[in-house]
Coordinates of C-alpha atoms and ligand atoms in Angstrom, one line a residue:
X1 CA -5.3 7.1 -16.8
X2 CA -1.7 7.1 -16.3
X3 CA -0.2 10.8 -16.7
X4 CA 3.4 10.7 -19.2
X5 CA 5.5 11.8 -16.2
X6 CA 9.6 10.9 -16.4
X7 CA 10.5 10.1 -13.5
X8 CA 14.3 10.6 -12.8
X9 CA 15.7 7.9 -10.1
X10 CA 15.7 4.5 -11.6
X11 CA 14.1 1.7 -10.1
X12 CA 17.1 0.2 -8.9
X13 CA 18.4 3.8 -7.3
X14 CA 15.2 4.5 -5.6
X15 CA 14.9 1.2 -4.0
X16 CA 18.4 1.6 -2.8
X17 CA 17.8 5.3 -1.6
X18 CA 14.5 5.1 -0.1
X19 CA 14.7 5.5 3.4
X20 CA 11.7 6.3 6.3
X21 CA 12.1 9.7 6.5
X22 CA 11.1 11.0 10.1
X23 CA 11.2 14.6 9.5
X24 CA 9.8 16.7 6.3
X25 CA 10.2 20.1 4.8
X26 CA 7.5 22.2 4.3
X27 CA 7.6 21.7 0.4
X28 CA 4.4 20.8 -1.3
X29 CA 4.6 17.4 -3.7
X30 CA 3.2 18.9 -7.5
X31 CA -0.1 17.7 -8.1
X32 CA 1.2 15.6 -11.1
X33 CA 3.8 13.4 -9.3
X34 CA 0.7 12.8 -6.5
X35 CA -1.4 12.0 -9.4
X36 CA 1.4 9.2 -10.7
X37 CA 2.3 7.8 -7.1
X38 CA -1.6 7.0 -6.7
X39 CA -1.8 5.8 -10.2
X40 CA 1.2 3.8 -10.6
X41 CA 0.4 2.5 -6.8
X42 CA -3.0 0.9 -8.1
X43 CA -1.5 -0.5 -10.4
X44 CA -0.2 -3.6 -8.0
X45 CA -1.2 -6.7 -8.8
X46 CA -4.2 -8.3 -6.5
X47 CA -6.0 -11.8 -5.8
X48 CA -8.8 -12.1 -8.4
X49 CA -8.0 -8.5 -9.2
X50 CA -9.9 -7.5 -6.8
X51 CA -7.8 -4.3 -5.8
X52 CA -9.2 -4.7 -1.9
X53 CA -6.9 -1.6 -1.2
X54 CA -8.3 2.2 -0.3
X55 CA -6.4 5.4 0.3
X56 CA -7.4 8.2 2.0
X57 CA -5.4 11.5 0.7
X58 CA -5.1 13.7 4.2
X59 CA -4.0 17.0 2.9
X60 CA -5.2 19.6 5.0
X61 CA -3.3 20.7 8.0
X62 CA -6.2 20.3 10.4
X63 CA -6.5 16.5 9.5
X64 CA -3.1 15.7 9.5
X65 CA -2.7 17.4 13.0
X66 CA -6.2 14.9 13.6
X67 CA -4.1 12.1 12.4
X68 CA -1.0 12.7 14.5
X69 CA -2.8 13.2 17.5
X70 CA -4.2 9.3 16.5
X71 CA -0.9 8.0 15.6
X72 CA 1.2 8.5 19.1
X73 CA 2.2 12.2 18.1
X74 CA 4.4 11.1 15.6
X75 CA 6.3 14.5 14.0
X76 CA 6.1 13.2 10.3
X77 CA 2.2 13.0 10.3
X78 CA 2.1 16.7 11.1
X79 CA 4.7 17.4 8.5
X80 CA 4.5 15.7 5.6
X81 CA 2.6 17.7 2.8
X82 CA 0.5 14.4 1.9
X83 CA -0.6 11.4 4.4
X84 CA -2.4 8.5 3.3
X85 CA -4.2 6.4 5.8
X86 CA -4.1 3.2 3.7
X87 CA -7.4 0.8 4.3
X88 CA -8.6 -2.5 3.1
X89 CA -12.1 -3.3 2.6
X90 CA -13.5 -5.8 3.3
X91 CA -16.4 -6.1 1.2
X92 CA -14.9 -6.7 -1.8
X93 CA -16.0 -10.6 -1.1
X94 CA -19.3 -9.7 -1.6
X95 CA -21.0 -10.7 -5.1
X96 CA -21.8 -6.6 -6.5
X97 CA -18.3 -6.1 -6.1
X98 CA -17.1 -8.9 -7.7
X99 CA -19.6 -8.3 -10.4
X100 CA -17.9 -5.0 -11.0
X101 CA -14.5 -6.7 -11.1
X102 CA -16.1 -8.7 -14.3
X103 CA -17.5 -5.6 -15.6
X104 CA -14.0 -4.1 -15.7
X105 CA -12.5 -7.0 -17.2
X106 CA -15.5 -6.3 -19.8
X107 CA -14.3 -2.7 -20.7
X108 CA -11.0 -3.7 -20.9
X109 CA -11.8 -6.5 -23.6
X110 CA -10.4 -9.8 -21.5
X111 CA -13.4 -11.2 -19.7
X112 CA -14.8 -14.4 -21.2
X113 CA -18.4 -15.6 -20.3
X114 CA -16.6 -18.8 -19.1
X115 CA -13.9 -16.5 -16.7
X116 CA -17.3 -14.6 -15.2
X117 CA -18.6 -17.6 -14.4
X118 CA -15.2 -19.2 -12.6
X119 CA -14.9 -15.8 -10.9
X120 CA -18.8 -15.7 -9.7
X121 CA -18.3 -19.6 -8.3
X122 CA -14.9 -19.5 -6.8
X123 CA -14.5 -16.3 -5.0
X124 CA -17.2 -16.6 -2.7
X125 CA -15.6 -20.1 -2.1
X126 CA -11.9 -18.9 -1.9
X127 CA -13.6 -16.4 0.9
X128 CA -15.7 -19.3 2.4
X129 CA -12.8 -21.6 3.2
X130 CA -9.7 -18.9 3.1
X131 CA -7.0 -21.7 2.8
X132 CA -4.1 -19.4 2.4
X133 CA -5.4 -17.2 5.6
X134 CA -6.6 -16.7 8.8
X135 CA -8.4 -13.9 8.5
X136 CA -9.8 -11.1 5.9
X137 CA -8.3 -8.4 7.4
X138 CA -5.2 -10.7 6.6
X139 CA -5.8 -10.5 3.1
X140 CA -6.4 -7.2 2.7
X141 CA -3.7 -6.1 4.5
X142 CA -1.9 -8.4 2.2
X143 CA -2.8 -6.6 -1.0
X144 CA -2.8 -2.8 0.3
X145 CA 0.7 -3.0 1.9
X146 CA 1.7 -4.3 -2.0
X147 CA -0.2 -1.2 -3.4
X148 CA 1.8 1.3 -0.7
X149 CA 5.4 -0.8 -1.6
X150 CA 4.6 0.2 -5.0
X151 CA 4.2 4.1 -4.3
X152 CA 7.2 4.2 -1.7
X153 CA 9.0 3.3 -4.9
X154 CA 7.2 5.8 -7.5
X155 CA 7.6 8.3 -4.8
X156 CA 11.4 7.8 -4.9
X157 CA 12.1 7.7 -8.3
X158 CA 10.6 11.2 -8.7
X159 CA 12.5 12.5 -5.7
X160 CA 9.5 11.9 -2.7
X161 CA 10.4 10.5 0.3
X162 CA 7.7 8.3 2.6
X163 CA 7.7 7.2 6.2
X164 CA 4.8 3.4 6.1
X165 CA 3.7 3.8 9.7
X166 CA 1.7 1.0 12.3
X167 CA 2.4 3.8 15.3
X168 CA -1.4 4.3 15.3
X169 CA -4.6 3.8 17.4
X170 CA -6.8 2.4 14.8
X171 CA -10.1 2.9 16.7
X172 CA -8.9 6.2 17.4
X173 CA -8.5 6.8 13.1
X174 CA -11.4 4.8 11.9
X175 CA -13.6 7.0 14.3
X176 CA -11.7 10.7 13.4
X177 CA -12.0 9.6 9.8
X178 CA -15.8 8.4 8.7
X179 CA -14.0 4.9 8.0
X180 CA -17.0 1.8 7.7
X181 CA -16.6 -0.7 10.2
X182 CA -15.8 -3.5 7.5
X183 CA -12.6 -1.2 6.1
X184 CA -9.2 -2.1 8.0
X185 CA -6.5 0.5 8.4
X186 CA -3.2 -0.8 7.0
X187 CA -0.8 1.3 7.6
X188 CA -0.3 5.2 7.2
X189 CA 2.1 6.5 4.6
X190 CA 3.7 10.0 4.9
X191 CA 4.8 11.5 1.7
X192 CA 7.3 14.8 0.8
X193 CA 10.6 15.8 1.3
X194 CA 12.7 14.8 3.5
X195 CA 14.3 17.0 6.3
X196 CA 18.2 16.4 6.3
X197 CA 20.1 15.2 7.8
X198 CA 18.2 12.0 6.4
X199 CA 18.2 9.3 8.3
X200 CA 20.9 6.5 8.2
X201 CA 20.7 3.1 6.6
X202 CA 19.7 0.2 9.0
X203 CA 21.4 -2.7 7.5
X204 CA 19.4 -5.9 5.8
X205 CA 20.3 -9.3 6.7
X206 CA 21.8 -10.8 3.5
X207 CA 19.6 -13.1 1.1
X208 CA 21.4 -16.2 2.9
X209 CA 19.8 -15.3 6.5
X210 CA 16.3 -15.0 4.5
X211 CA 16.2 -17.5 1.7
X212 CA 15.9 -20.9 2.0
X213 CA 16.7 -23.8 -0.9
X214 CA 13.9 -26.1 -1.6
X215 CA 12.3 -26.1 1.8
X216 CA 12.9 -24.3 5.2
X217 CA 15.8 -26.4 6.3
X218 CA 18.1 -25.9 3.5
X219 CA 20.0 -22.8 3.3
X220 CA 20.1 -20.8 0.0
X221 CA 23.3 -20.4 -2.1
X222 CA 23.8 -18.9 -5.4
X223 CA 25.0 -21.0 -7.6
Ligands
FMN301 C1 4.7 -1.7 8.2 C2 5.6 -0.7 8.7 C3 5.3 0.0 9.8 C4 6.2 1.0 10.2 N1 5.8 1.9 11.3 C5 6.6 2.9 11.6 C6 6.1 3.9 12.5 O1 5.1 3.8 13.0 N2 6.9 5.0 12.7 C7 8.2 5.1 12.1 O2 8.8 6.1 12.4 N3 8.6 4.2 11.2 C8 7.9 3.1 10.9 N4 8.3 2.2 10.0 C9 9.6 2.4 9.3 C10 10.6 1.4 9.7 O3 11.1 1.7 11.0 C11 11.7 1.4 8.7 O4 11.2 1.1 7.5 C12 12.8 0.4 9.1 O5 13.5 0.8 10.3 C13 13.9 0.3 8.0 O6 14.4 1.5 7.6 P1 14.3 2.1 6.2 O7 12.9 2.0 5.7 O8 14.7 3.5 6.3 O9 15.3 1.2 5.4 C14 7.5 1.2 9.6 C15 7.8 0.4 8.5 C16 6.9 -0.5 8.0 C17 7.2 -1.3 6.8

């Protein structure tokens, strides 16, 4: 379910102003605009649908102090009201899950007997030969980091601010935190409000630098 929440930063403004913040007030985020960051940030798209991405919601002061002592003392962990340690799993590839994809596409009314069948035969296959990736934990990094650009963006628009953090021992999390060997940690997310002064812009290269025309060799150019 998707709560009716306004939020009141456009999508253009909050991809503009959203910056890591390194430092957070003590303010607590309302349950509600939790509720629509999670709910809007599931709603990424995935591979198959298969929505590989898990959260962990660290709330409690004694876990978040857990988790900063795992992720090199970093102030923001401690901080920020809400931290999610954002995982992939890796056993989505395995056949029950991907039979409760197709019963999901049942209750929504779009799965066909035929698109079952295609999704029973060609996952396991996709997974089997993995020709657009090295590795699993490739993949589901892939799709959760989507699902946490997607909240850093909902966060925004209703005035949250979120620092994505890889300053972590993984071993050191997956341990503290009950997390299954086959999950992956992709990257923690801090959430609140940021302590000013808020930190500057960094700069991007411009769309020239990063986009090519055709193929690698040929710079882009708008026309
Ligand atoms: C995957 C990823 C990992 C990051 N890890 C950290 C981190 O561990 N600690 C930190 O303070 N910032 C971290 N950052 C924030 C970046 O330093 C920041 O996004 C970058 O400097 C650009 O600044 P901006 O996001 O404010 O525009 C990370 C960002 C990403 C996307």
């Amino acid at each position: 379910m998707i709560v009716e929440m306004h939020p009141y930063i456009g999508l253009v403004e909050a991809i503009k102003q959203r910056r890591a913040a390194r430092s957070f007030s003590g303010d607590r985020i309302p349950e509600a605009v939790l509720q629509e960051i999670l709910e809007l940030g599931i709603q990424a798209p995935s591979g198959f649908n298969l929505q590989p991405w898990r959260f962990i919601v660290v709330r409690e002061q004694e876990n978040k102090d857990k988790l900063q002592a795992c992720a090199f003392n970093q102030r923001q962990v401690g901080e920020a009201p809400v931290v999610l340690i954002c995982c992939g799993d890796r056993r989505v590839t395995q056949i029950e899950y991907i039979t409760s994809v197709i019963h999901l596409g049942e209750d929504v009314g779009i799965m066909t007997d035929s698109y079952a069948n295609y999704m029973r035969s060609s996952i396991p296959e996709f997974f089997a030969n993995h020709p657009s990736f090295e590795t699993i934990e490739a993949w589901t990094n892939r799709h959760a980091m989507l699902a946490v650009a997607y909240m850093m963006i909902v966060a925004k628009s209703f005035g949250v601010d979120s620092c994505p953090m890889e300053g972590f021992d993984s071993a050191k999390v997956k341990e503290a935190f009950q997390i299954p060997e086959e999950v992956d940690i992709c990257c923690l997310l801090a959430l609140g409000y940021a302590k000013e002064p808020f930190k500057q812009y960094g700069g991007r290269f411009p769309v020239d630098r990063v986009c090519f025309n055709e193929s690698y060799s040929e710079p882009f150019k708008f026309s």
